[in-house]
PDB file of C-alpha atoms in Angstrom:
ATOM      1  CA  UNK A  20       0.000   0.000   0.000  1.00 68.00           C
ATOM      2  CA  UNK A  21       2.983   2.322   0.393  1.00 75.00           C
ATOM      3  CA  UNK A  22       3.092   2.852  -3.372  1.00 84.00           C
ATOM      4  CA  UNK A  23      -0.673   3.170  -3.771  1.00 90.00           C
ATOM      5  CA  UNK A  24      -1.833   6.159  -5.795  1.00 93.00           C
ATOM      6  CA  UNK A  25      -5.498   7.022  -5.585  1.00 94.00           C
ATOM      7  CA  UNK A  26      -7.201   7.068  -9.008  1.00 95.00           C
ATOM      8  CA  UNK A  27      -8.444  10.346 -10.446  1.00 96.00           C
ATOM      9  CA  UNK A  28     -12.037  11.386  -9.870  1.00 96.00           C
ATOM     10  CA  UNK A  29     -12.835  10.435 -13.466  1.00 97.00           C
ATOM     11  CA  UNK A  30     -11.340   6.962 -12.981  1.00 97.00           C
ATOM     12  CA  UNK A  31     -13.256   6.510  -9.727  1.00 97.00           C
ATOM     13  CA  UNK A  32     -16.542   7.428 -11.402  1.00 97.00           C
ATOM     14  CA  UNK A  33     -15.839   4.743 -14.025  1.00 97.00           C
ATOM     15  CA  UNK A  34     -14.702   2.093 -11.521  1.00 97.00           C
ATOM     16  CA  UNK A  35     -17.348   2.540  -8.820  1.00 98.00           C
ATOM     17  CA  UNK A  36     -21.101   2.221  -8.894  1.00 97.00           C
ATOM     18  CA  UNK A  37     -22.964   5.490  -8.248  1.00 97.00           C
ATOM     19  CA  UNK A  38     -23.686   4.359  -4.675  1.00 97.00           C
ATOM     20  CA  UNK A  39     -20.049   3.387  -4.030  1.00 98.00           C
ATOM     21  CA  UNK A  40     -18.913   6.753  -5.345  1.00 98.00           C
ATOM     22  CA  UNK A  41     -21.498   8.616  -3.257  1.00 98.00           C
ATOM     23  CA  UNK A  42     -20.522   6.797  -0.057  1.00 98.00           C
ATOM     24  CA  UNK A  43     -16.738   6.740  -0.431  1.00 98.00           C
ATOM     25  CA  UNK A  44     -16.101  10.071  -2.163  1.00 98.00           C
ATOM     26  CA  UNK A  45     -19.014  12.231  -1.003  1.00 97.00           C
ATOM     27  CA  UNK A  46     -19.286  10.994   2.601  1.00 95.00           C
ATOM     28  CA  UNK A  47     -22.626   9.368   1.921  1.00 95.00           C
ATOM     29  CA  UNK A  48     -24.549   6.771   3.875  1.00 95.00           C
ATOM     30  CA  UNK A  49     -26.468   3.885   2.386  1.00 96.00           C
ATOM     31  CA  UNK A  50     -29.868   2.818   3.755  1.00 95.00           C
ATOM     32  CA  UNK A  51     -29.904   0.659   6.869  1.00 95.00           C
ATOM     33  CA  UNK A  52     -30.901  -2.983   6.318  1.00 96.00           C
ATOM     34  CA  UNK A  53     -30.861  -2.412   2.542  1.00 95.00           C
ATOM     35  CA  UNK A  54     -27.188  -2.867   1.837  1.00 95.00           C
ATOM     36  CA  UNK A  55     -25.182  -5.825   0.657  1.00 95.00           C
ATOM     37  CA  UNK A  56     -23.068  -6.767   3.681  1.00 96.00           C
ATOM     38  CA  UNK A  57     -24.995  -5.854   6.820  1.00 95.00           C
ATOM     39  CA  UNK A  58     -26.068  -9.469   7.420  1.00 95.00           C
ATOM     40  CA  UNK A  59     -23.243 -11.331   5.665  1.00 96.00           C
ATOM     41  CA  UNK A  60     -22.099 -14.212   7.875  1.00 95.00           C
ATOM     42  CA  UNK A  61     -19.585 -15.846   5.507  1.00 97.00           C
ATOM     43  CA  UNK A  62     -15.943 -16.009   6.689  1.00 97.00           C
ATOM     44  CA  UNK A  63     -13.528 -13.714   4.907  1.00 98.00           C
ATOM     45  CA  UNK A  64     -12.086 -10.212   4.662  1.00 98.00           C
ATOM     46  CA  UNK A  65     -13.620  -6.823   4.077  1.00 98.00           C
ATOM     47  CA  UNK A  66     -11.401  -4.489   2.048  1.00 98.00           C
ATOM     48  CA  UNK A  67     -11.698  -0.899   0.829  1.00 97.00           C
ATOM     49  CA  UNK A  68     -13.655  -0.919  -2.442  1.00 98.00           C
ATOM     50  CA  UNK A  69     -11.322   1.739  -3.896  1.00 97.00           C
ATOM     51  CA  UNK A  70      -7.830   0.645  -2.827  1.00 96.00           C
ATOM     52  CA  UNK A  71      -8.203  -2.909  -1.596  1.00 96.00           C
ATOM     53  CA  UNK A  72      -6.769  -1.969   1.811  1.00 95.00           C
ATOM     54  CA  UNK A  73      -7.599  -4.747   4.304  1.00 97.00           C
ATOM     55  CA  UNK A  74     -10.109  -3.344   6.784  1.00 97.00           C
ATOM     56  CA  UNK A  75     -11.893  -6.049   8.775  1.00 98.00           C
ATOM     57  CA  UNK A  76     -12.079  -9.780   9.290  1.00 97.00           C
ATOM     58  CA  UNK A  77     -15.423 -11.551   9.529  1.00 97.00           C
ATOM     59  CA  UNK A  78     -14.184 -12.824  12.900  1.00 96.00           C
ATOM     60  CA  UNK A  79     -14.680  -9.338  14.350  1.00 96.00           C
ATOM     61  CA  UNK A  80     -18.121  -8.813  12.810  1.00 97.00           C
ATOM     62  CA  UNK A  81     -21.167  -8.872  15.067  1.00 96.00           C
ATOM     63  CA  UNK A  82     -24.906  -8.279  14.776  1.00 94.00           C
ATOM     64  CA  UNK A  83     -25.568  -4.835  16.215  1.00 94.00           C
ATOM     65  CA  UNK A  84     -29.147  -4.403  15.044  1.00 92.00           C
ATOM     66  CA  UNK A  85     -28.290  -1.074  13.377  1.00 94.00           C
ATOM     67  CA  UNK A  86     -28.637  -2.292   9.769  1.00 95.00           C
ATOM     68  CA  UNK A  87     -25.020  -1.775   8.743  1.00 96.00           C
ATOM     69  CA  UNK A  88     -22.015  -4.074   8.962  1.00 97.00           C
ATOM     70  CA  UNK A  89     -20.568  -3.761  12.476  1.00 97.00           C
ATOM     71  CA  UNK A  90     -17.142  -4.793  13.750  1.00 98.00           C
ATOM     72  CA  UNK A  91     -15.487  -4.494  17.151  1.00 97.00           C
ATOM     73  CA  UNK A  92     -11.950  -3.856  15.874  1.00 96.00           C
ATOM     74  CA  UNK A  93     -10.071  -3.233  12.644  1.00 96.00           C
ATOM     75  CA  UNK A  94      -7.916  -5.864  10.995  1.00 95.00           C
ATOM     76  CA  UNK A  95      -5.071  -3.418  10.313  1.00 90.00           C
ATOM     77  CA  UNK A  96      -5.448  -0.264  12.428  1.00 91.00           C
ATOM     78  CA  UNK A  97      -2.825   1.533  10.351  1.00 93.00           C
ATOM     79  CA  UNK A  98      -5.271   1.465   7.402  1.00 93.00           C
ATOM     80  CA  UNK A  99      -7.698   3.786   9.212  1.00 96.00           C
ATOM     81  CA  UNK A 100      -7.931   7.504   9.862  1.00 96.00           C
ATOM     82  CA  UNK A 101     -10.402   8.866  12.395  1.00 96.00           C
ATOM     83  CA  UNK A 102     -11.907  12.337  12.030  1.00 95.00           C
ATOM     84  CA  UNK A 103     -14.350  14.362  14.092  1.00 94.00           C
ATOM     85  CA  UNK A 104     -17.703  14.609  12.318  1.00 90.00           C
ATOM     86  CA  UNK A 105     -20.253  17.208  13.447  1.00 88.00           C
ATOM     87  CA  UNK A 106     -22.711  16.766  10.573  1.00 84.00           C
ATOM     88  CA  UNK A 107     -26.455  16.310  11.115  1.00 80.00           C
ATOM     89  CA  UNK A 108     -26.324  17.960  14.553  1.00 86.00           C
ATOM     90  CA  UNK A 109     -24.321  15.085  16.054  1.00 85.00           C
ATOM     91  CA  UNK A 110     -20.756  14.681  17.224  1.00 89.00           C
ATOM     92  CA  UNK A 111     -19.356  11.424  15.859  1.00 92.00           C
ATOM     93  CA  UNK A 112     -16.061   9.930  14.817  1.00 95.00           C
ATOM     94  CA  UNK A 113     -15.825   9.285  11.098  1.00 96.00           C
ATOM     95  CA  UNK A 114     -13.651   6.423   9.862  1.00 97.00           C
ATOM     96  CA  UNK A 115     -11.777   6.754   6.551  1.00 97.00           C
ATOM     97  CA  UNK A 116      -9.322   4.470   4.812  1.00 97.00           C
ATOM     98  CA  UNK A 117      -5.783   5.765   5.066  1.00 95.00           C
ATOM     99  CA  UNK A 118      -4.534   5.213   1.531  1.00 95.00           C
ATOM    100  CA  UNK A 119      -7.647   5.843  -0.580  1.00 96.00           C
ATOM    101  CA  UNK A 120      -9.235   8.358   1.825  1.00 96.00           C
ATOM    102  CA  UNK A 121     -12.561   6.572   1.363  1.00 97.00           C
ATOM    103  CA  UNK A 122     -15.372   7.422   3.746  1.00 97.00           C
ATOM    104  CA  UNK A 123     -16.185   4.076   5.383  1.00 98.00           C
ATOM    105  CA  UNK A 124     -18.577   4.885   8.210  1.00 97.00           C
ATOM    106  CA  UNK A 125     -18.370   5.827  11.882  1.00 96.00           C
ATOM    107  CA  UNK A 126     -17.048   4.394  15.120  1.00 96.00           C
ATOM    108  CA  UNK A 127     -19.061   4.385  18.338  1.00 95.00           C
ATOM    109  CA  UNK A 128     -18.219   3.396  21.913  1.00 94.00           C
ATOM    110  CA  UNK A 129     -21.227   1.121  22.444  1.00 94.00           C
ATOM    111  CA  UNK A 130     -19.808  -2.187  21.196  1.00 94.00           C
ATOM    112  CA  UNK A 131     -20.551  -5.442  23.044  1.00 93.00           C
ATOM    113  CA  UNK A 132     -17.014  -6.842  23.360  1.00 93.00           C
ATOM    114  CA  UNK A 133     -14.015  -5.957  25.501  1.00 95.00           C
ATOM    115  CA  UNK A 134     -13.031  -3.228  22.994  1.00 95.00           C
ATOM    116  CA  UNK A 135     -16.311  -1.409  23.652  1.00 96.00           C
ATOM    117  CA  UNK A 136     -16.203  -0.291  20.021  1.00 97.00           C
ATOM    118  CA  UNK A 137     -18.651  -0.559  17.145  1.00 97.00           C
ATOM    119  CA  UNK A 138     -17.284   0.233  13.717  1.00 97.00           C
ATOM    120  CA  UNK A 139     -20.501   0.896  11.792  1.00 97.00           C
ATOM    121  CA  UNK A 140     -19.533   0.538   8.131  1.00 98.00           C
ATOM    122  CA  UNK A 141     -21.199   1.164   4.796  1.00 98.00           C
ATOM    123  CA  UNK A 142     -21.301  -1.930   2.585  1.00 97.00           C
ATOM    124  CA  UNK A 143     -20.797   0.290  -0.471  1.00 98.00           C
ATOM    125  CA  UNK A 144     -17.362   1.259   0.875  1.00 98.00           C
ATOM    126  CA  UNK A 145     -16.186  -2.330   1.171  1.00 98.00           C
ATOM    127  CA  UNK A 146     -15.666  -5.395  -0.945  1.00 98.00           C
ATOM    128  CA  UNK A 147     -16.027  -8.795   0.698  1.00 98.00           C
ATOM    129  CA  UNK A 148     -13.515 -11.521  -0.156  1.00 98.00           C
ATOM    130  CA  UNK A 149     -14.496 -15.036   0.970  1.00 98.00           C
ATOM    131  CA  UNK A 150     -11.830 -17.201   2.595  1.00 97.00           C
ATOM    132  CA  UNK A 151     -11.564 -19.495  -0.421  1.00 96.00           C
ATOM    133  CA  UNK A 152     -10.657 -16.501  -2.639  1.00 97.00           C
ATOM    134  CA  UNK A 153      -8.087 -14.840  -0.343  1.00 97.00           C
ATOM    135  CA  UNK A 154      -5.012 -16.450  -1.916  1.00 97.00           C
ATOM    136  CA  UNK A 155      -6.258 -15.870  -5.459  1.00 97.00           C
ATOM    137  CA  UNK A 156      -6.948 -12.184  -4.764  1.00 97.00           C
ATOM    138  CA  UNK A 157      -3.590 -11.498  -3.087  1.00 96.00           C
ATOM    139  CA  UNK A 158      -4.627 -11.714   0.561  1.00 97.00           C
ATOM    140  CA  UNK A 159      -3.091 -15.115   1.331  1.00 96.00           C
ATOM    141  CA  UNK A 160      -1.234 -13.710   4.327  1.00 96.00           C
ATOM    142  CA  UNK A 161      -4.597 -13.563   6.142  1.00 97.00           C
ATOM    143  CA  UNK A 162      -5.540 -17.223   5.642  1.00 96.00           C
ATOM    144  CA  UNK A 163      -4.176 -18.167   9.070  1.00 95.00           C
ATOM    145  CA  UNK A 164      -6.948 -16.100  10.681  1.00 95.00           C
ATOM    146  CA  UNK A 165      -9.440 -18.647   9.426  1.00 94.00           C
ATOM    147  CA  UNK A 166      -7.587 -21.936  10.082  1.00 88.00           C
ATOM    148  CA  UNK A 167     -10.296 -23.230  12.408  1.00 81.00           C
ATOM    149  CA  UNK A 168     -13.043 -22.333   9.866  1.00 70.00           C
ATOM    150  CA  UNK A 169     -11.652 -24.266   6.897  1.00 55.00           C
ATOM    151  CA  UNK A 170     -13.406 -27.432   5.895  1.00 48.00           C
ATOM    152  CA  UNK A 171     -11.287 -30.564   5.610  1.00 42.00           C
TER     153      UNK A 171
END
């Protein structure tokens, strides 16, 4: 990721769906319970839809009831930037990807695990890679996270 160069706005508009562009580049939010990954239970990785930066493992995903994909911790914390967000009359912490500067969602301190965190993420900002595709897609280094979930 050190050599990653974010595509131009024109390239992003060609690469992304309108919803992905709206969410990642215009700080949008997709509808709750009507997004691709909120209830995904398959093992694998969630990566930035723009850059491919590894963001979360399915092992840290939990059902929060909010209608968006929720995680209690990032896979690679160095791939995240947190920013104060005071939009819509609220004070929140926005989460962006470090290398692509994609708007991902927000982080809250009401998570159910020992971290106390809930990363509430937009599906449109992420691409899910199932465990059986990790090696093929260049994420083989993360296979060990799922050793106990592989079928024999």
